[in-house]
């Protein structure tokens, strides 16, 4: 069974307990770590979702370059959470820009609490623009109204992560064989001398 870790980065008061309560129990710590075994496209996967913002505030003290995918969630009726999401997207891009220049790490920006659209503080177009600026997918959901949109969101992200990991593995194989061919040529190609 392959492990595909993902990292969920969420602001306080965005409905995280609703967003993640359906599929996963959490380990009780300062942060929450959710584990889920699931099947996608016929493959059995162990997924880890890390929520560093499960307490009163979100502080990303450690680097975020180890994760294979990200979900950044903001509350559509809280402009501060949207601004925090913007800052987190910037931090993710900075951490990954030097590591994976060929293909971006999968990121999904999610506007939660769509059921409270009458009290909207962030327009849907603003979320779409922010996602486009950061080259990530975008979706508005209501975790309180049902699980299907959340399940689809994670399924889509996991597929992107699997594609991203395959791409990186293929690049490493190609790069390694190219380096080996160059090394062999340097070692054996220089021994030829004219008599």
PDB file of C-alpha atoms in Angstrom:
ATOM      1  CA  UNK A   1       0.000   0.000   0.000  1.00  0.00           C
ATOM      2  CA  UNK A   2       1.460   3.337  -1.058  1.00  0.00           C
ATOM      3  CA  UNK A   3       1.418   6.274   1.372  1.00  0.00           C
ATOM      4  CA  UNK A   4       0.402   9.602  -0.125  1.00  0.00           C
ATOM      5  CA  UNK A   5       0.713  12.263   2.530  1.00  0.00           C
ATOM      6  CA  UNK A   6      -1.130  15.488   2.034  1.00  0.00           C
ATOM      7  CA  UNK A   7      -1.138  18.528   4.190  1.00  0.00           C
ATOM      8  CA  UNK A   8      -4.246  20.444   5.068  1.00  0.00           C
ATOM      9  CA  UNK A   9      -3.514  24.011   6.062  1.00  0.00           C
ATOM     10  CA  UNK A  10      -6.514  25.695   7.593  1.00  0.00           C
ATOM     11  CA  UNK A  11      -7.325  28.916   9.449  1.00  0.00           C
ATOM     12  CA  UNK A  12      -9.249  29.012  12.700  1.00  0.00           C
ATOM     13  CA  UNK A  13     -13.018  29.391  12.443  1.00  0.00           C
ATOM     14  CA  UNK A  14     -13.316  28.051   8.930  1.00  0.00           C
ATOM     15  CA  UNK A  15     -15.270  24.950   9.865  1.00  0.00           C
ATOM     16  CA  UNK A  16     -12.387  22.528   9.901  1.00  0.00           C
ATOM     17  CA  UNK A  17     -14.093  20.162  12.281  1.00  0.00           C
ATOM     18  CA  UNK A  18     -16.963  19.905   9.820  1.00  0.00           C
ATOM     19  CA  UNK A  19     -14.612  19.685   6.845  1.00  0.00           C
ATOM     20  CA  UNK A  20     -12.694  16.714   8.231  1.00  0.00           C
ATOM     21  CA  UNK A  21     -15.033  15.064  10.727  1.00  0.00           C
ATOM     22  CA  UNK A  22     -16.680  12.697   8.270  1.00  0.00           C
ATOM     23  CA  UNK A  23     -13.816  10.527   7.110  1.00  0.00           C
ATOM     24  CA  UNK A  24     -11.049  10.679   9.705  1.00  0.00           C
ATOM     25  CA  UNK A  25     -10.413  10.493  13.425  1.00  0.00           C
ATOM     26  CA  UNK A  26      -7.624  12.799  14.619  1.00  0.00           C
ATOM     27  CA  UNK A  27      -4.644  12.160  16.866  1.00  0.00           C
ATOM     28  CA  UNK A  28      -4.925  14.547  19.824  1.00  0.00           C
ATOM     29  CA  UNK A  29      -1.953  16.911  19.803  1.00  0.00           C
ATOM     30  CA  UNK A  30      -1.294  20.605  19.224  1.00  0.00           C
ATOM     31  CA  UNK A  31      -2.045  19.867  15.603  1.00  0.00           C
ATOM     32  CA  UNK A  32      -4.315  17.211  14.174  1.00  0.00           C
ATOM     33  CA  UNK A  33      -3.099  14.316  12.088  1.00  0.00           C
ATOM     34  CA  UNK A  34      -5.797  12.428  10.242  1.00  0.00           C
ATOM     35  CA  UNK A  35      -5.280   8.958   8.751  1.00  0.00           C
ATOM     36  CA  UNK A  36      -7.477   7.364   6.131  1.00  0.00           C
ATOM     37  CA  UNK A  37      -7.122   4.209   4.066  1.00  0.00           C
ATOM     38  CA  UNK A  38      -8.996   4.535   0.813  1.00  0.00           C
ATOM     39  CA  UNK A  39      -9.239   3.215  -2.706  1.00  0.00           C
ATOM     40  CA  UNK A  40      -8.902   5.532  -5.683  1.00  0.00           C
ATOM     41  CA  UNK A  41      -8.872   4.271  -9.255  1.00  0.00           C
ATOM     42  CA  UNK A  42      -8.395   0.712  -8.006  1.00  0.00           C
ATOM     43  CA  UNK A  43      -5.339   1.544  -5.887  1.00  0.00           C
ATOM     44  CA  UNK A  44      -5.269   1.147  -2.104  1.00  0.00           C
ATOM     45  CA  UNK A  45      -3.795   4.249  -0.486  1.00  0.00           C
ATOM     46  CA  UNK A  46      -2.911   5.369   3.019  1.00  0.00           C
ATOM     47  CA  UNK A  47      -3.496   9.090   3.244  1.00  0.00           C
ATOM     48  CA  UNK A  48      -2.195  11.382   5.973  1.00  0.00           C
ATOM     49  CA  UNK A  49      -3.713  14.814   6.362  1.00  0.00           C
ATOM     50  CA  UNK A  50      -1.871  17.169   8.675  1.00  0.00           C
ATOM     51  CA  UNK A  51      -3.691  20.184  10.119  1.00  0.00           C
ATOM     52  CA  UNK A  52      -1.248  22.546  11.845  1.00  0.00           C
ATOM     53  CA  UNK A  53      -4.066  25.019  12.532  1.00  0.00           C
ATOM     54  CA  UNK A  54      -6.290  22.901  14.714  1.00  0.00           C
ATOM     55  CA  UNK A  55      -5.822  25.043  17.803  1.00  0.00           C
ATOM     56  CA  UNK A  56      -6.546  28.748  18.212  1.00  0.00           C
ATOM     57  CA  UNK A  57      -4.247  29.995  15.476  1.00  0.00           C
ATOM     58  CA  UNK A  58      -2.275  28.734  12.528  1.00  0.00           C
ATOM     59  CA  UNK A  59       1.492  29.005  12.782  1.00  0.00           C
ATOM     60  CA  UNK A  60       3.594  27.286  10.167  1.00  0.00           C
ATOM     61  CA  UNK A  61       6.913  27.165  11.977  1.00  0.00           C
ATOM     62  CA  UNK A  62       8.303  24.185  10.152  1.00  0.00           C
ATOM     63  CA  UNK A  63       9.030  24.113   6.416  1.00  0.00           C
ATOM     64  CA  UNK A  64       6.175  22.948   4.237  1.00  0.00           C
ATOM     65  CA  UNK A  65       8.338  21.403   1.508  1.00  0.00           C
ATOM     66  CA  UNK A  66       7.797  17.775   2.604  1.00  0.00           C
ATOM     67  CA  UNK A  67       4.118  17.578   1.680  1.00  0.00           C
ATOM     68  CA  UNK A  68       2.920  16.157  -1.627  1.00  0.00           C
ATOM     69  CA  UNK A  69      -0.256  18.237  -1.777  1.00  0.00           C
ATOM     70  CA  UNK A  70      -2.046  21.053   0.001  1.00  0.00           C
ATOM     71  CA  UNK A  71      -5.581  22.151   0.743  1.00  0.00           C
ATOM     72  CA  UNK A  72      -5.769  25.760   1.922  1.00  0.00           C
ATOM     73  CA  UNK A  73      -9.158  26.624   3.388  1.00  0.00           C
ATOM     74  CA  UNK A  74     -10.686  29.985   4.210  1.00  0.00           C
ATOM     75  CA  UNK A  75     -14.101  31.026   5.498  1.00  0.00           C
ATOM     76  CA  UNK A  76     -16.142  32.868   2.829  1.00  0.00           C
ATOM     77  CA  UNK A  77     -17.642  35.167   5.455  1.00  0.00           C
ATOM     78  CA  UNK A  78     -14.332  36.059   7.112  1.00  0.00           C
ATOM     79  CA  UNK A  79     -11.978  38.339   5.165  1.00  0.00           C
ATOM     80  CA  UNK A  80      -9.149  37.786   7.682  1.00  0.00           C
ATOM     81  CA  UNK A  81      -9.137  34.049   6.977  1.00  0.00           C
ATOM     82  CA  UNK A  82      -8.934  34.857   3.244  1.00  0.00           C
ATOM     83  CA  UNK A  83      -5.904  37.106   3.807  1.00  0.00           C
ATOM     84  CA  UNK A  84      -4.299  34.370   5.926  1.00  0.00           C
ATOM     85  CA  UNK A  85      -4.961  31.856   3.139  1.00  0.00           C
ATOM     86  CA  UNK A  86      -3.236  34.214   0.696  1.00  0.00           C
ATOM     87  CA  UNK A  87      -0.169  34.317   2.967  1.00  0.00           C
ATOM     88  CA  UNK A  88      -0.122  30.540   3.321  1.00  0.00           C
ATOM     89  CA  UNK A  89      -0.287  30.105  -0.470  1.00  0.00           C
ATOM     90  CA  UNK A  90       2.716  32.411  -0.762  1.00  0.00           C
ATOM     91  CA  UNK A  91       4.609  30.368   1.841  1.00  0.00           C
ATOM     92  CA  UNK A  92       3.821  27.129  -0.004  1.00  0.00           C
ATOM     93  CA  UNK A  93       4.985  28.541  -3.339  1.00  0.00           C
ATOM     94  CA  UNK A  94       8.204  29.883  -1.812  1.00  0.00           C
ATOM     95  CA  UNK A  95       8.981  26.526  -0.173  1.00  0.00           C
ATOM     96  CA  UNK A  96       8.312  24.583  -3.356  1.00  0.00           C
ATOM     97  CA  UNK A  97       9.643  26.970  -5.996  1.00  0.00           C
ATOM     98  CA  UNK A  98      13.226  25.810  -5.578  1.00  0.00           C
ATOM     99  CA  UNK A  99      12.331  22.131  -5.241  1.00  0.00           C
ATOM    100  CA  UNK A 100       9.898  21.404  -8.054  1.00  0.00           C
ATOM    101  CA  UNK A 101      10.381  23.894 -10.867  1.00  0.00           C
ATOM    102  CA  UNK A 102       9.230  21.508 -13.594  1.00  0.00           C
ATOM    103  CA  UNK A 103       5.774  20.833 -12.205  1.00  0.00           C
ATOM    104  CA  UNK A 104       3.941  22.590  -9.412  1.00  0.00           C
ATOM    105  CA  UNK A 105       2.934  20.688  -6.285  1.00  0.00           C
ATOM    106  CA  UNK A 106      -0.876  20.221  -6.258  1.00  0.00           C
ATOM    107  CA  UNK A 107      -2.710  22.874  -4.243  1.00  0.00           C
ATOM    108  CA  UNK A 108      -6.434  23.446  -3.839  1.00  0.00           C
ATOM    109  CA  UNK A 109      -7.868  26.681  -2.448  1.00  0.00           C
ATOM    110  CA  UNK A 110     -11.198  26.054  -0.741  1.00  0.00           C
ATOM    111  CA  UNK A 111     -13.802  28.580   0.356  1.00  0.00           C
ATOM    112  CA  UNK A 112     -15.801  26.911   3.132  1.00  0.00           C
ATOM    113  CA  UNK A 113     -19.193  27.744   4.680  1.00  0.00           C
ATOM    114  CA  UNK A 114     -20.917  28.274   1.338  1.00  0.00           C
ATOM    115  CA  UNK A 115     -24.184  27.668   3.191  1.00  0.00           C
ATOM    116  CA  UNK A 116     -23.640  31.073   4.837  1.00  0.00           C
ATOM    117  CA  UNK A 117     -23.393  32.956   1.536  1.00  0.00           C
ATOM    118  CA  UNK A 118     -25.919  35.544   2.783  1.00  0.00           C
ATOM    119  CA  UNK A 119     -23.151  36.776   5.148  1.00  0.00           C
ATOM    120  CA  UNK A 120     -20.414  36.536   2.522  1.00  0.00           C
ATOM    121  CA  UNK A 121     -17.295  38.601   3.214  1.00  0.00           C
ATOM    122  CA  UNK A 122     -15.240  37.234   0.311  1.00  0.00           C
ATOM    123  CA  UNK A 123     -16.668  37.154  -3.202  1.00  0.00           C
ATOM    124  CA  UNK A 124     -16.328  33.898  -5.144  1.00  0.00           C
ATOM    125  CA  UNK A 125     -14.489  35.809  -7.904  1.00  0.00           C
ATOM    126  CA  UNK A 126     -11.837  36.851  -5.366  1.00  0.00           C
ATOM    127  CA  UNK A 127     -11.220  33.209  -4.486  1.00  0.00           C
ATOM    128  CA  UNK A 128     -11.003  32.254  -8.165  1.00  0.00           C
ATOM    129  CA  UNK A 129      -8.553  35.096  -8.867  1.00  0.00           C
ATOM    130  CA  UNK A 130      -6.350  34.126  -5.919  1.00  0.00           C
ATOM    131  CA  UNK A 131      -6.332  30.505  -7.083  1.00  0.00           C
ATOM    132  CA  UNK A 132      -5.457  31.555 -10.626  1.00  0.00           C
ATOM    133  CA  UNK A 133      -2.615  33.805  -9.390  1.00  0.00           C
ATOM    134  CA  UNK A 134      -1.197  30.859  -7.449  1.00  0.00           C
ATOM    135  CA  UNK A 135      -1.800  28.271 -10.190  1.00  0.00           C
ATOM    136  CA  UNK A 136      -4.024  26.124  -8.015  1.00  0.00           C
ATOM    137  CA  UNK A 137      -7.520  24.713  -8.233  1.00  0.00           C
ATOM    138  CA  UNK A 138     -10.459  26.393  -6.511  1.00  0.00           C
ATOM    139  CA  UNK A 139     -13.733  25.237  -5.032  1.00  0.00           C
ATOM    140  CA  UNK A 140     -16.363  26.598  -2.671  1.00  0.00           C
ATOM    141  CA  UNK A 141     -18.018  24.058  -0.395  1.00  0.00           C
ATOM    142  CA  UNK A 142     -20.313  23.735   2.561  1.00  0.00           C
ATOM    143  CA  UNK A 143     -18.952  21.074   4.873  1.00  0.00           C
ATOM    144  CA  UNK A 144     -22.042  21.520   7.053  1.00  0.00           C
ATOM    145  CA  UNK A 145     -24.410  20.555   4.223  1.00  0.00           C
ATOM    146  CA  UNK A 146     -22.819  17.345   3.075  1.00  0.00           C
ATOM    147  CA  UNK A 147     -19.817  15.175   2.555  1.00  0.00           C
ATOM    148  CA  UNK A 148     -19.844  14.542  -1.207  1.00  0.00           C
ATOM    149  CA  UNK A 149     -18.187  17.828  -2.251  1.00  0.00           C
ATOM    150  CA  UNK A 150     -15.450  17.271   0.333  1.00  0.00           C
ATOM    151  CA  UNK A 151     -14.891  13.674  -0.821  1.00  0.00           C
ATOM    152  CA  UNK A 152     -14.676  14.824  -4.452  1.00  0.00           C
ATOM    153  CA  UNK A 153     -12.229  17.565  -3.501  1.00  0.00           C
ATOM    154  CA  UNK A 154      -9.868  15.125  -1.769  1.00  0.00           C
ATOM    155  CA  UNK A 155     -10.222  12.531  -4.546  1.00  0.00           C
ATOM    156  CA  UNK A 156      -9.292  15.130  -7.163  1.00  0.00           C
ATOM    157  CA  UNK A 157      -6.325  16.331  -5.102  1.00  0.00           C
ATOM    158  CA  UNK A 158      -5.071  12.777  -4.498  1.00  0.00           C
ATOM    159  CA  UNK A 159      -5.205  12.068  -8.246  1.00  0.00           C
ATOM    160  CA  UNK A 160      -3.161  15.224  -8.858  1.00  0.00           C
ATOM    161  CA  UNK A 161      -0.666  14.155  -6.177  1.00  0.00           C
ATOM    162  CA  UNK A 162      -0.286  10.690  -7.748  1.00  0.00           C
ATOM    163  CA  UNK A 163       0.292  12.296 -11.171  1.00  0.00           C
ATOM    164  CA  UNK A 164       2.800  14.729  -9.653  1.00  0.00           C
ATOM    165  CA  UNK A 165       4.726  11.933  -7.890  1.00  0.00           C
ATOM    166  CA  UNK A 166       4.795   9.858 -11.081  1.00  0.00           C
ATOM    167  CA  UNK A 167       6.107  12.845 -13.028  1.00  0.00           C
ATOM    168  CA  UNK A 168       8.861  13.452 -10.460  1.00  0.00           C
ATOM    169  CA  UNK A 169       9.855   9.755 -10.457  1.00  0.00           C
ATOM    170  CA  UNK A 170       9.984   9.696 -14.264  1.00  0.00           C
ATOM    171  CA  UNK A 171      12.142  12.854 -14.276  1.00  0.00           C
ATOM    172  CA  UNK A 172      14.557  11.322 -11.767  1.00  0.00           C
ATOM    173  CA  UNK A 173      14.847   8.109 -13.807  1.00  0.00           C
ATOM    174  CA  UNK A 174      15.503  10.062 -16.999  1.00  0.00           C
ATOM    175  CA  UNK A 175      17.989  12.372 -15.292  1.00  0.00           C
ATOM    176  CA  UNK A 176      19.781   9.417 -13.655  1.00  0.00           C
ATOM    177  CA  UNK A 177      20.138   7.456 -16.899  1.00  0.00           C
ATOM    178  CA  UNK A 178      21.332  10.581 -18.718  1.00  0.00           C
ATOM    179  CA  UNK A 179      23.951  11.221 -16.003  1.00  0.00           C
ATOM    180  CA  UNK A 180      25.094   7.588 -16.136  1.00  0.00           C
ATOM    181  CA  UNK A 181      25.477   7.730 -19.928  1.00  0.00           C
ATOM    182  CA  UNK A 182      27.549  10.908 -19.602  1.00  0.00           C
ATOM    183  CA  UNK A 183      29.724   9.318 -16.895  1.00  0.00           C
ATOM    184  CA  UNK A 184      30.346   6.188 -18.994  1.00  0.00           C
ATOM    185  CA  UNK A 185      31.208   8.328 -21.995  1.00  0.00           C
ATOM    186  CA  UNK A 186      33.638  10.403 -19.917  1.00  0.00           C
ATOM    187  CA  UNK A 187      35.344   7.326 -18.456  1.00  0.00           C
ATOM    188  CA  UNK A 188      35.563   5.162 -21.562  1.00  0.00           C
ATOM    189  CA  UNK A 189      35.422   7.798 -24.269  1.00  0.00           C
ATOM    190  CA  UNK A 190      38.671   9.505 -23.234  1.00  0.00           C
ATOM    191  CA  UNK A 191      40.796   6.346 -23.275  1.00  0.00           C
ATOM    192  CA  UNK A 192      40.999   6.244 -27.042  1.00  0.00           C
ATOM    193  CA  UNK A 193      44.353   7.472 -28.292  1.00  0.00           C
ATOM    194  CA  UNK A 194      45.663   7.624 -31.794  1.00  0.00           C
ATOM    195  CA  UNK A 195      48.811   5.634 -32.503  1.00  0.00           C
TER     196      UNK A 195
END
